[in-house]
Amino acid sequence: MSARPAGAPRFDLPETDAFTRPYWDAAARGHLLIRRCADCGLAHHYPREFCPRCWSESVGWERASGRATLYTWSVVHRNDLPPFGARVPYIAAVVELAEGPRMMTELVGCAGQELRVGMELRVDFRALDEDAPEEGAPADDAPGRGASAVPVFRPAP
């Protein structure tokens, strides 16, 4: 796969805004955050400003343990969107966090034939070196800016 042309769009950069900034800041420090409802107790992921079970707005950030089990996966052999084409094959997965919610992610550090439903996983983080702001630089609210790492999972030791 050839290098990405200058100015070509990237499809792996998360969109950040004032609401999701705590999530991406925590990821940059190597911590996974989830949201938990103070009314019904449900933990959920992806981050939302309300509870998907009871619709309460009494939800807050919580640091997740980083433990998960594999729920399902697919080995991706072809992806034409930059920069994914240079990463194939890769493993797209849904994991069930120890706190309850499921999240989409990528599995790293293992081969497809090693995977099994229920296998124990631990969170890790992929640095977004290219197009990420420099350490200490003020992050703006433009899409894709301000995030410097994304959560991925690997087999538990």
CSV table of N, CA and C in Angstrom, one decimal:
chain,number,residue,atom,x,y,z
A,1,MET,N,0.9,-1.2,0.0
A,1,MET,CA,0.0,0.0,0.0
A,1,MET,C,0.9,1.2,0.0
A,2,SER,N,0.6,2.2,-0.8
A,2,SER,CA,1.4,3.4,-0.9
A,2,SER,C,1.1,4.3,0.3
A,3,ALA,N,1.9,5.3,0.5
A,3,ALA,CA,1.7,6.3,1.5
A,3,ALA,C,0.5,7.1,1.2
A,4,ARG,N,-0.1,7.7,2.2
A,4,ARG,CA,-1.3,8.5,2.1
A,4,ARG,C,-0.9,9.8,1.4
A,5,PRO,N,-1.6,10.3,0.4
A,5,PRO,CA,-1.2,11.6,-0.2
A,5,PRO,C,-1.4,12.7,0.8
A,6,ALA,N,-0.6,13.7,0.6
A,6,ALA,CA,-0.8,14.9,1.5
A,6,ALA,C,-2.2,15.5,1.4
A,7,GLY,N,-2.8,15.8,2.5
A,7,GLY,CA,-4.1,16.4,2.5
A,7,GLY,C,-5.2,15.4,2.3
A,8,ALA,N,-4.9,14.1,2.1
A,8,ALA,CA,-6.0,13.1,2.0
A,8,ALA,C,-6.7,12.9,3.3
A,9,PRO,N,-8.0,12.6,3.3
A,9,PRO,CA,-8.7,12.5,4.6
A,9,PRO,C,-8.3,11.2,5.3
A,10,ARG,N,-8.4,11.3,6.6
A,10,ARG,CA,-8.1,10.1,7.4
A,10,ARG,C,-9.4,9.7,8.1
A,11,PHE,N,-9.6,8.4,8.1
A,11,PHE,CA,-10.8,7.9,8.7
A,11,PHE,C,-10.6,7.2,10.0
A,12,ASP,N,-9.4,7.3,10.6
A,12,ASP,CA,-9.2,6.7,11.9
A,12,ASP,C,-9.0,7.7,13.0
A,13,LEU,N,-9.2,9.0,12.7
A,13,LEU,CA,-9.1,10.0,13.8
A,13,LEU,C,-10.4,10.3,14.4
A,14,PRO,N,-10.5,10.2,15.7
A,14,PRO,CA,-11.8,10.4,16.4
A,14,PRO,C,-12.2,11.9,16.3
A,15,GLU,N,-13.5,12.1,16.4
A,15,GLU,CA,-13.9,13.5,16.5
A,15,GLU,C,-14.0,13.8,17.9
A,16,THR,N,-13.4,14.9,18.3
A,16,THR,CA,-13.5,15.3,19.7
A,16,THR,C,-14.3,16.6,19.8
A,17,ASP,N,-15.0,16.8,21.0
A,17,ASP,CA,-15.7,18.0,21.3
A,17,ASP,C,-15.6,18.2,22.8
A,18,ALA,N,-16.2,19.2,23.3
A,18,ALA,CA,-16.2,19.6,24.7
A,18,ALA,C,-16.7,18.4,25.5
A,19,PHE,N,-17.7,17.7,25.1
A,19,PHE,CA,-18.3,16.6,25.9
A,19,PHE,C,-17.3,15.4,25.9
A,20,THR,N,-16.7,15.0,24.8
A,20,THR,CA,-15.9,13.8,24.7
A,20,THR,C,-14.4,14.1,25.1
A,21,ARG,N,-14.1,15.3,25.3
A,21,ARG,CA,-12.7,15.7,25.7
A,21,ARG,C,-12.2,14.9,26.9
A,22,PRO,N,-12.9,14.7,28.0
A,22,PRO,CA,-12.4,13.9,29.1
A,22,PRO,C,-12.0,12.5,28.7
A,23,TYR,N,-12.8,11.9,27.8
A,23,TYR,CA,-12.6,10.5,27.3
A,23,TYR,C,-11.2,10.4,26.6
A,24,TRP,N,-11.0,11.4,25.6
A,24,TRP,CA,-9.8,11.4,24.9
A,24,TRP,C,-8.6,11.8,25.7
A,25,ASP,N,-8.7,12.7,26.6
A,25,ASP,CA,-7.6,13.1,27.5
A,25,ASP,C,-7.2,11.9,28.4
A,26,ALA,N,-8.2,11.1,28.9
A,26,ALA,CA,-7.9,9.9,29.7
A,26,ALA,C,-7.2,8.9,28.8
A,27,ALA,N,-7.6,8.7,27.6
A,27,ALA,CA,-7.0,7.7,26.7
A,27,ALA,C,-5.5,8.1,26.4
A,28,ALA,N,-5.3,9.4,26.3
A,28,ALA,CA,-3.9,9.8,26.1
A,28,ALA,C,-3.0,9.5,27.3
A,29,ARG,N,-3.6,9.4,28.5
A,29,ARG,CA,-2.9,9.0,29.7
A,29,ARG,C,-2.9,7.5,30.0
A,30,GLY,N,-3.5,6.7,29.1
A,30,GLY,CA,-3.6,5.3,29.2
A,30,GLY,C,-4.7,4.8,30.1
A,31,HIS,N,-5.8,5.5,30.2
A,31,HIS,CA,-7.0,5.1,31.0
A,31,HIS,C,-8.2,5.1,30.1
A,32,LEU,N,-9.1,4.1,30.3
A,32,LEU,CA,-10.3,3.9,29.6
A,32,LEU,C,-11.5,4.4,30.5
A,33,LEU,N,-12.2,5.4,29.9
A,33,LEU,CA,-13.4,5.9,30.7
A,33,LEU,C,-14.7,5.3,30.1
A,34,ILE,N,-15.7,5.1,31.0
A,34,ILE,CA,-17.0,4.8,30.6
A,34,ILE,C,-17.9,5.8,31.3
A,35,ARG,N,-19.2,5.7,31.0
A,35,ARG,CA,-20.2,6.6,31.6
A,35,ARG,C,-21.1,5.7,32.5
A,36,ARG,N,-21.5,6.2,33.7
A,36,ARG,CA,-22.4,5.4,34.5
A,36,ARG,C,-23.5,6.3,35.0
A,37,CYS,N,-24.8,5.7,35.0
A,37,CYS,CA,-25.9,6.5,35.4
A,37,CYS,C,-26.1,6.4,36.9
A,38,ALA,N,-26.3,7.6,37.6
A,38,ALA,CA,-26.4,7.6,39.0
A,38,ALA,C,-27.8,7.2,39.4
A,39,ASP,N,-28.8,7.2,38.5
A,39,ASP,CA,-30.2,6.8,38.9
A,39,ASP,C,-30.4,5.3,38.8
A,40,CYS,N,-30.0,4.6,37.6
A,40,CYS,CA,-30.3,3.2,37.5
A,40,CYS,C,-29.0,2.3,37.6
A,41,GLY,N,-27.9,3.0,37.7
A,41,GLY,CA,-26.6,2.2,37.9
A,41,GLY,C,-26.0,1.7,36.6
A,42,LEU,N,-26.6,1.8,35.4
A,42,LEU,CA,-26.1,1.2,34.2
A,42,LEU,C,-24.8,1.9,33.8
A,43,ALA,N,-23.8,1.1,33.4
A,43,ALA,CA,-22.6,1.6,32.8
A,43,ALA,C,-22.8,1.5,31.3
A,44,HIS,N,-22.4,2.5,30.5
A,44,HIS,CA,-22.6,2.4,29.1
A,44,HIS,C,-21.4,3.0,28.3
A,45,HIS,N,-21.2,2.5,27.1
A,45,HIS,CA,-20.2,3.0,26.2
A,45,HIS,C,-20.8,2.8,24.8
A,46,TYR,N,-20.8,3.7,24.0
A,46,TYR,CA,-20.1,4.9,23.8
A,46,TYR,C,-20.6,6.0,24.7
A,47,PRO,N,-19.7,7.0,24.9
A,47,PRO,CA,-20.2,8.1,25.8
A,47,PRO,C,-21.4,8.9,25.3
A,48,ARG,N,-22.4,9.0,26.1
A,48,ARG,CA,-23.6,9.8,25.8
A,48,ARG,C,-23.9,10.7,27.0
A,49,GLU,N,-24.6,11.7,26.8
A,49,GLU,CA,-25.0,12.7,27.9
A,49,GLU,C,-26.2,12.2,28.6
A,50,PHE,N,-26.8,11.1,28.3
A,50,PHE,CA,-27.9,10.6,29.0
A,50,PHE,C,-27.8,9.1,29.1
A,51,CYS,N,-28.6,8.5,30.0
A,51,CYS,CA,-28.5,7.0,30.1
A,51,CYS,C,-29.4,6.4,29.1
A,52,PRO,N,-28.9,5.4,28.3
A,52,PRO,CA,-29.7,4.7,27.3
A,52,PRO,C,-30.7,3.8,27.9
A,53,ARG,N,-30.7,3.5,29.2
A,53,ARG,CA,-31.7,2.7,29.8
A,53,ARG,C,-32.9,3.5,30.3
A,54,CYS,N,-32.6,4.5,31.1
A,54,CYS,CA,-33.7,5.2,31.8
A,54,CYS,C,-33.8,6.7,31.3
A,55,TRP,N,-32.9,7.1,30.5
A,55,TRP,CA,-32.9,8.5,29.9
A,55,TRP,C,-32.5,9.5,30.9
A,56,SER,N,-32.0,9.2,32.0
A,56,SER,CA,-31.6,10.1,33.0
A,56,SER,C,-30.4,10.9,32.5
A,57,GLU,N,-30.3,12.2,32.9
A,57,GLU,CA,-29.1,12.9,32.5
A,57,GLU,C,-28.1,12.9,33.7
A,58,SER,N,-28.4,12.1,34.7
A,58,SER,CA,-27.5,12.0,35.9
A,58,SER,C,-26.4,11.0,35.6
A,59,VAL,N,-25.6,11.2,34.6
A,59,VAL,CA,-24.5,10.3,34.3
A,59,VAL,C,-23.2,11.0,34.4
A,60,GLY,N,-22.2,10.2,34.8
A,60,GLY,CA,-20.8,10.7,35.0
A,60,GLY,C,-19.8,9.8,34.5
A,61,TRP,N,-18.6,10.3,34.3
A,61,TRP,CA,-17.4,9.5,33.9
A,61,TRP,C,-16.9,8.6,35.0
A,62,GLU,N,-16.4,7.5,34.6
A,62,GLU,CA,-15.9,6.5,35.6
A,62,GLU,C,-14.7,5.8,34.9
A,63,ARG,N,-13.6,5.6,35.6
A,63,ARG,CA,-12.5,4.9,35.0
A,63,ARG,C,-12.8,3.4,35.0
A,64,ALA,N,-12.7,2.8,33.8
A,64,ALA,CA,-13.0,1.4,33.7
A,64,ALA,C,-11.7,0.6,34.1
A,65,SER,N,-11.9,-0.6,34.5
A,65,SER,CA,-10.8,-1.5,34.9
A,65,SER,C,-9.9,-1.8,33.8
A,66,GLY,N,-10.3,-1.8,32.5
A,66,GLY,CA,-9.5,-2.2,31.4
A,66,GLY,C,-9.6,-3.7,31.1
A,67,ARG,N,-10.4,-4.4,31.9
A,67,ARG,CA,-10.5,-5.8,31.6
A,67,ARG,C,-11.8,-6.0,30.7
A,68,ALA,N,-11.7,-7.0,29.9
A,68,ALA,CA,-12.8,-7.3,29.0
A,68,ALA,C,-12.7,-8.8,28.5
A,69,THR,N,-13.8,-9.3,27.9
A,69,THR,CA,-13.8,-10.6,27.3
A,69,THR,C,-14.2,-10.4,25.8
A,70,LEU,N,-13.8,-11.2,25.0
A,70,LEU,CA,-14.1,-11.1,23.6
A,70,LEU,C,-15.5,-11.6,23.3
A,71,TYR,N,-16.3,-10.8,22.7
A,71,TYR,CA,-17.7,-11.1,22.4
A,71,TYR,C,-17.8,-11.7,20.9
A,72,THR,N,-17.2,-10.9,20.0
A,72,THR,CA,-17.2,-11.4,18.6
A,72,THR,C,-16.1,-10.6,17.8
A,73,TRP,N,-15.7,-11.1,16.6
A,73,TRP,CA,-14.6,-10.4,15.9
A,73,TRP,C,-14.7,-10.8,14.4
A,74,SER,N,-14.0,-10.0,13.6
A,74,SER,CA,-13.8,-10.3,12.2
A,74,SER,C,-12.4,-9.9,11.8
A,75,VAL,N,-11.8,-10.7,11.0
A,75,VAL,CA,-10.5,-10.4,10.5
A,75,VAL,C,-10.7,-9.7,9.2
A,76,VAL,N,-10.2,-8.4,9.1
A,76,VAL,CA,-10.4,-7.6,8.0
A,76,VAL,C,-9.2,-7.7,7.0
A,77,HIS,N,-9.5,-8.2,5.8
A,77,HIS,CA,-8.4,-8.4,4.8
A,77,HIS,C,-8.3,-7.3,3.8
A,78,ARG,N,-9.4,-6.5,3.7
A,78,ARG,CA,-9.3,-5.4,2.7
A,78,ARG,C,-10.1,-4.3,3.2
A,79,ASN,N,-9.5,-3.1,3.1
A,79,ASN,CA,-10.1,-1.8,3.5
A,79,ASN,C,-9.5,-0.7,2.7
A,80,ASP,N,-10.3,-0.1,1.9
A,80,ASP,CA,-9.7,0.9,1.0
A,80,ASP,C,-9.6,2.3,1.6
A,81,LEU,N,-10.1,2.5,2.9
A,81,LEU,CA,-10.1,3.8,3.5
A,81,LEU,C,-8.7,4.1,4.2
A,82,PRO,N,-8.1,5.2,3.9
A,82,PRO,CA,-6.8,5.5,4.5
A,82,PRO,C,-7.0,5.7,6.0
A,83,PRO,N,-6.1,5.3,6.9
A,83,PRO,CA,-4.9,4.5,6.6
A,83,PRO,C,-5.1,3.0,6.8
A,84,PHE,N,-6.4,2.5,6.9
A,84,PHE,CA,-6.6,1.1,7.2
A,84,PHE,C,-6.0,0.1,6.2
A,85,GLY,N,-5.9,0.5,4.9
A,85,GLY,CA,-5.4,-0.4,3.9
A,85,GLY,C,-4.0,-0.8,4.2
A,86,ALA,N,-3.2,0.1,4.9
A,86,ALA,CA,-1.8,-0.3,5.2
A,86,ALA,C,-1.8,-1.2,6.5
A,87,ARG,N,-2.9,-1.4,7.2
A,87,ARG,CA,-2.9,-2.2,8.4
A,87,ARG,C,-3.4,-3.6,8.2
A,88,VAL,N,-4.0,-3.9,7.0
A,88,VAL,CA,-4.6,-5.2,6.8
A,88,VAL,C,-3.6,-6.3,6.8
A,89,PRO,N,-3.9,-7.5,7.3
A,89,PRO,CA,-5.1,-7.8,8.0
A,89,PRO,C,-5.1,-7.3,9.4
A,90,TYR,N,-6.3,-6.9,9.9
A,90,TYR,CA,-6.4,-6.5,11.3
A,90,TYR,C,-7.7,-7.1,11.8
A,91,ILE,N,-7.8,-7.1,13.1
A,91,ILE,CA,-9.0,-7.7,13.8
A,91,ILE,C,-9.9,-6.7,14.4
A,92,ALA,N,-11.1,-6.5,13.8
A,92,ALA,CA,-12.1,-5.6,14.3
A,92,ALA,C,-13.0,-6.5,15.3
A,93,ALA,N,-13.3,-6.0,16.4
A,93,ALA,CA,-13.9,-6.8,17.5
A,93,ALA,C,-14.9,-6.0,18.3
A,94,VAL,N,-15.8,-6.7,18.9
A,94,VAL,CA,-16.7,-6.2,20.0
A,94,VAL,C,-16.2,-7.0,21.2
A,95,VAL,N,-15.9,-6.2,22.3
A,95,VAL,CA,-15.5,-6.8,23.6
A,95,VAL,C,-16.6,-6.4,24.6
A,96,GLU,N,-16.7,-7.2,25.6
A,96,GLU,CA,-17.6,-6.9,26.7
A,96,GLU,C,-16.7,-6.5,27.9
A,97,LEU,N,-16.9,-5.2,28.3
A,97,LEU,CA,-16.1,-4.7,29.4
A,97,LEU,C,-16.5,-5.4,30.7
A,98,ALA,N,-15.6,-5.5,31.6
A,98,ALA,CA,-15.9,-6.1,33.0
A,98,ALA,C,-17.0,-5.3,33.6
A,99,GLU,N,-17.2,-4.0,33.3
A,99,GLU,CA,-18.2,-3.2,33.9
A,99,GLU,C,-19.6,-3.4,33.2
A,100,GLY,N,-19.7,-4.2,32.2
A,100,GLY,CA,-20.9,-4.5,31.5
A,100,GLY,C,-21.1,-4.1,30.1
A,101,PRO,N,-20.8,-2.9,29.7
A,101,PRO,CA,-21.1,-2.5,28.3
A,101,PRO,C,-20.1,-3.2,27.3
A,102,ARG,N,-20.6,-3.3,26.1
A,102,ARG,CA,-19.8,-3.8,25.0
A,102,ARG,C,-19.3,-2.6,24.2
A,103,MET,N,-18.1,-2.7,23.6
A,103,MET,CA,-17.6,-1.7,22.8
A,103,MET,C,-16.9,-2.2,21.6
A,104,MET,N,-16.9,-1.5,20.5
A,104,MET,CA,-16.2,-1.9,19.3
A,104,MET,C,-14.7,-1.4,19.5
A,105,THR,N,-13.8,-2.2,18.9
A,105,THR,CA,-12.4,-1.9,19.1
A,105,THR,C,-11.6,-2.7,18.1
A,106,GLU,N,-10.3,-2.7,18.2
A,106,GLU,CA,-9.4,-3.5,17.4
A,106,GLU,C,-8.6,-4.4,18.4
A,107,LEU,N,-8.4,-5.6,18.0
A,107,LEU,CA,-7.5,-6.5,18.8
A,107,LEU,C,-6.1,-6.4,18.2
A,108,VAL,N,-5.1,-6.4,19.1
A,108,VAL,CA,-3.7,-6.3,18.7
A,108,VAL,C,-3.0,-7.4,19.5
A,109,GLY,N,-1.8,-7.8,19.0
A,109,GLY,CA,-1.0,-8.7,19.7
A,109,GLY,C,-1.5,-10.2,19.6
A,110,CYS,N,-2.3,-10.5,18.6
A,110,CYS,CA,-2.7,-11.9,18.5
A,110,CYS,C,-3.1,-12.1,17.0
A,111,ALA,N,-3.2,-13.4,16.7
A,111,ALA,CA,-3.6,-13.8,15.3
A,111,ALA,C,-5.1,-14.3,15.4
A,112,GLY,N,-5.8,-14.2,14.3
A,112,GLY,CA,-7.2,-14.6,14.2
A,112,GLY,C,-7.4,-16.0,14.7
A,113,GLN,N,-6.5,-16.9,14.4
A,113,GLN,CA,-6.7,-18.3,14.7
A,113,GLN,C,-6.5,-18.6,16.2
A,114,GLU,N,-6.0,-17.6,17.0
A,114,GLU,CA,-5.8,-17.7,18.4
A,114,GLU,C,-7.1,-17.3,19.2
A,115,LEU,N,-8.0,-16.6,18.5
A,115,LEU,CA,-9.2,-16.0,19.2
A,115,LEU,C,-10.3,-17.0,19.5
A,116,ARG,N,-10.9,-16.8,20.6
A,116,ARG,CA,-12.1,-17.6,21.0
A,116,ARG,C,-13.0,-16.7,21.8
A,117,VAL,N,-14.3,-16.9,21.7
A,117,VAL,CA,-15.3,-16.1,22.4
A,117,VAL,C,-15.1,-16.3,23.9
A,118,GLY,N,-15.1,-15.2,24.6
A,118,GLY,CA,-14.9,-15.3,26.1
A,118,GLY,C,-13.4,-15.1,26.5
A,119,MET,N,-12.5,-15.1,25.6
A,119,MET,CA,-11.1,-15.0,26.0
A,119,MET,C,-10.9,-13.6,26.7
A,120,GLU,N,-10.0,-13.7,27.7
A,120,GLU,CA,-9.7,-12.5,28.5
A,120,GLU,C,-8.8,-11.5,27.8
A,121,LEU,N,-9.2,-10.2,27.9
A,121,LEU,CA,-8.4,-9.2,27.2
A,121,LEU,C,-8.1,-8.0,28.2
A,122,ARG,N,-7.2,-7.2,27.8
A,122,ARG,CA,-6.8,-6.0,28.6
A,122,ARG,C,-6.7,-4.9,27.6
A,123,VAL,N,-7.1,-3.7,28.1
A,123,VAL,CA,-7.0,-2.5,27.2
A,123,VAL,C,-5.5,-2.1,27.0
A,124,ASP,N,-5.3,-1.5,25.9
A,124,ASP,CA,-4.0,-0.9,25.5
A,124,ASP,C,-4.4,0.3,24.7
A,125,PHE,N,-3.4,1.1,24.3
A,125,PHE,CA,-3.8,2.3,23.5
A,125,PHE,C,-2.8,2.5,22.4
A,126,ARG,N,-3.4,2.8,21.2
A,126,ARG,CA,-2.6,3.1,20.0
A,126,ARG,C,-2.4,4.6,19.9
A,127,ALA,N,-1.2,5.0,19.8
A,127,ALA,CA,-0.9,6.5,19.7
A,127,ALA,C,-1.3,6.9,18.3
A,128,LEU,N,-1.8,8.1,18.2
A,128,LEU,CA,-2.2,8.7,16.9
A,128,LEU,C,-1.1,9.7,16.6
A,129,ASP,N,0.1,9.3,16.3
A,129,ASP,CA,1.2,10.1,16.1
A,129,ASP,C,1.0,11.2,15.0
A,130,GLU,N,0.5,10.8,13.9
A,130,GLU,CA,0.3,11.7,12.8
A,130,GLU,C,-0.9,12.6,13.0
A,131,ASP,N,-0.8,13.8,12.8
A,131,ASP,CA,-1.9,14.8,12.9
A,131,ASP,C,-2.4,15.0,14.3
A,132,ALA,N,-1.6,14.5,15.3
A,132,ALA,CA,-2.0,14.7,16.7
A,132,ALA,C,-1.3,16.0,17.2
A,133,PRO,N,-1.9,16.8,18.1
A,133,PRO,CA,-1.3,18.0,18.6
A,133,PRO,C,0.0,17.6,19.4
A,134,GLU,N,0.9,18.5,19.5
A,134,GLU,CA,2.1,18.3,20.3
A,134,GLU,C,1.7,18.4,21.7
A,135,GLU,N,2.6,17.7,22.5
A,135,GLU,CA,2.4,17.6,24.0
A,135,GLU,C,2.3,19.1,24.5
A,136,GLY,N,1.2,19.3,25.3
A,136,GLY,CA,1.1,20.6,25.9
A,136,GLY,C,0.5,21.7,25.0
A,137,ALA,N,0.2,21.3,23.7
A,137,ALA,CA,-0.4,22.3,22.8
A,137,ALA,C,-1.9,22.4,23.1
A,138,PRO,N,-2.4,23.6,23.0
A,138,PRO,CA,-3.9,23.6,23.3
A,138,PRO,C,-4.7,22.9,22.2
A,139,ALA,N,-5.6,22.1,22.6
A,139,ALA,CA,-6.4,21.4,21.7
A,139,ALA,C,-7.7,22.2,21.3
A,140,ASP,N,-8.0,22.2,20.1
A,140,ASP,CA,-9.2,23.0,19.7
A,140,ASP,C,-10.4,22.0,19.6
A,141,ASP,N,-11.6,22.4,19.2
A,141,ASP,CA,-12.7,21.5,19.2
A,141,ASP,C,-13.0,21.1,17.7
A,142,ALA,N,-12.1,21.2,16.8
A,142,ALA,CA,-12.3,20.8,15.5
A,142,ALA,C,-12.3,19.3,15.4
A,143,PRO,N,-13.1,18.7,14.5
A,143,PRO,CA,-13.1,17.2,14.4
A,143,PRO,C,-11.7,16.6,14.3
A,144,GLY,N,-11.4,15.5,15.0
A,144,GLY,CA,-10.2,14.8,14.8
A,144,GLY,C,-9.0,15.5,15.5
A,145,ARG,N,-9.2,16.6,16.2
A,145,ARG,CA,-8.1,17.2,16.9
A,145,ARG,C,-8.2,17.0,18.4
A,146,GLY,N,-7.1,16.9,19.0
A,146,GLY,CA,-7.1,16.8,20.5
A,146,GLY,C,-6.9,15.4,21.0
A,147,ALA,N,-7.3,14.4,20.2
A,147,ALA,CA,-7.1,13.0,20.6
A,147,ALA,C,-5.7,12.5,20.2
A,148,SER,N,-5.0,11.9,21.1
A,148,SER,CA,-3.6,11.4,20.7
A,148,SER,C,-3.5,9.9,20.9
A,149,ALA,N,-4.6,9.2,21.3
A,149,ALA,CA,-4.5,7.8,21.5
A,149,ALA,C,-5.9,7.2,21.4
A,150,VAL,N,-6.1,6.0,20.9
A,150,VAL,CA,-7.4,5.3,20.9
A,150,VAL,C,-7.2,4.0,21.6
A,151,PRO,N,-8.3,3.5,22.3
A,151,PRO,CA,-8.2,2.2,23.0
A,151,PRO,C,-8.2,1.1,22.0
A,152,VAL,N,-7.4,0.1,22.2
A,152,VAL,CA,-7.4,-1.2,21.5
A,152,VAL,C,-7.3,-2.3,22.6
A,153,PHE,N,-7.5,-3.5,22.3
A,153,PHE,CA,-7.4,-4.6,23.3
A,153,PHE,C,-6.4,-5.6,22.8
A,154,ARG,N,-5.8,-6.3,23.8
A,154,ARG,CA,-4.9,-7.4,23.5
A,154,ARG,C,-5.2,-8.5,24.5
A,155,PRO,N,-4.7,-9.7,24.2
A,155,PRO,CA,-4.9,-10.8,25.2
A,155,PRO,C,-4.3,-10.5,26.5
A,156,ALA,N,-5.1,-10.9,27.5
A,156,ALA,CA,-4.6,-10.7,28.9
A,156,ALA,C,-3.4,-11.6,29.2
A,157,PRO,N,-2.4,-11.1,30.0
A,157,PRO,CA,-1.2,-11.9,30.3
A,157,PRO,C,-1.6,-13.1,31.2
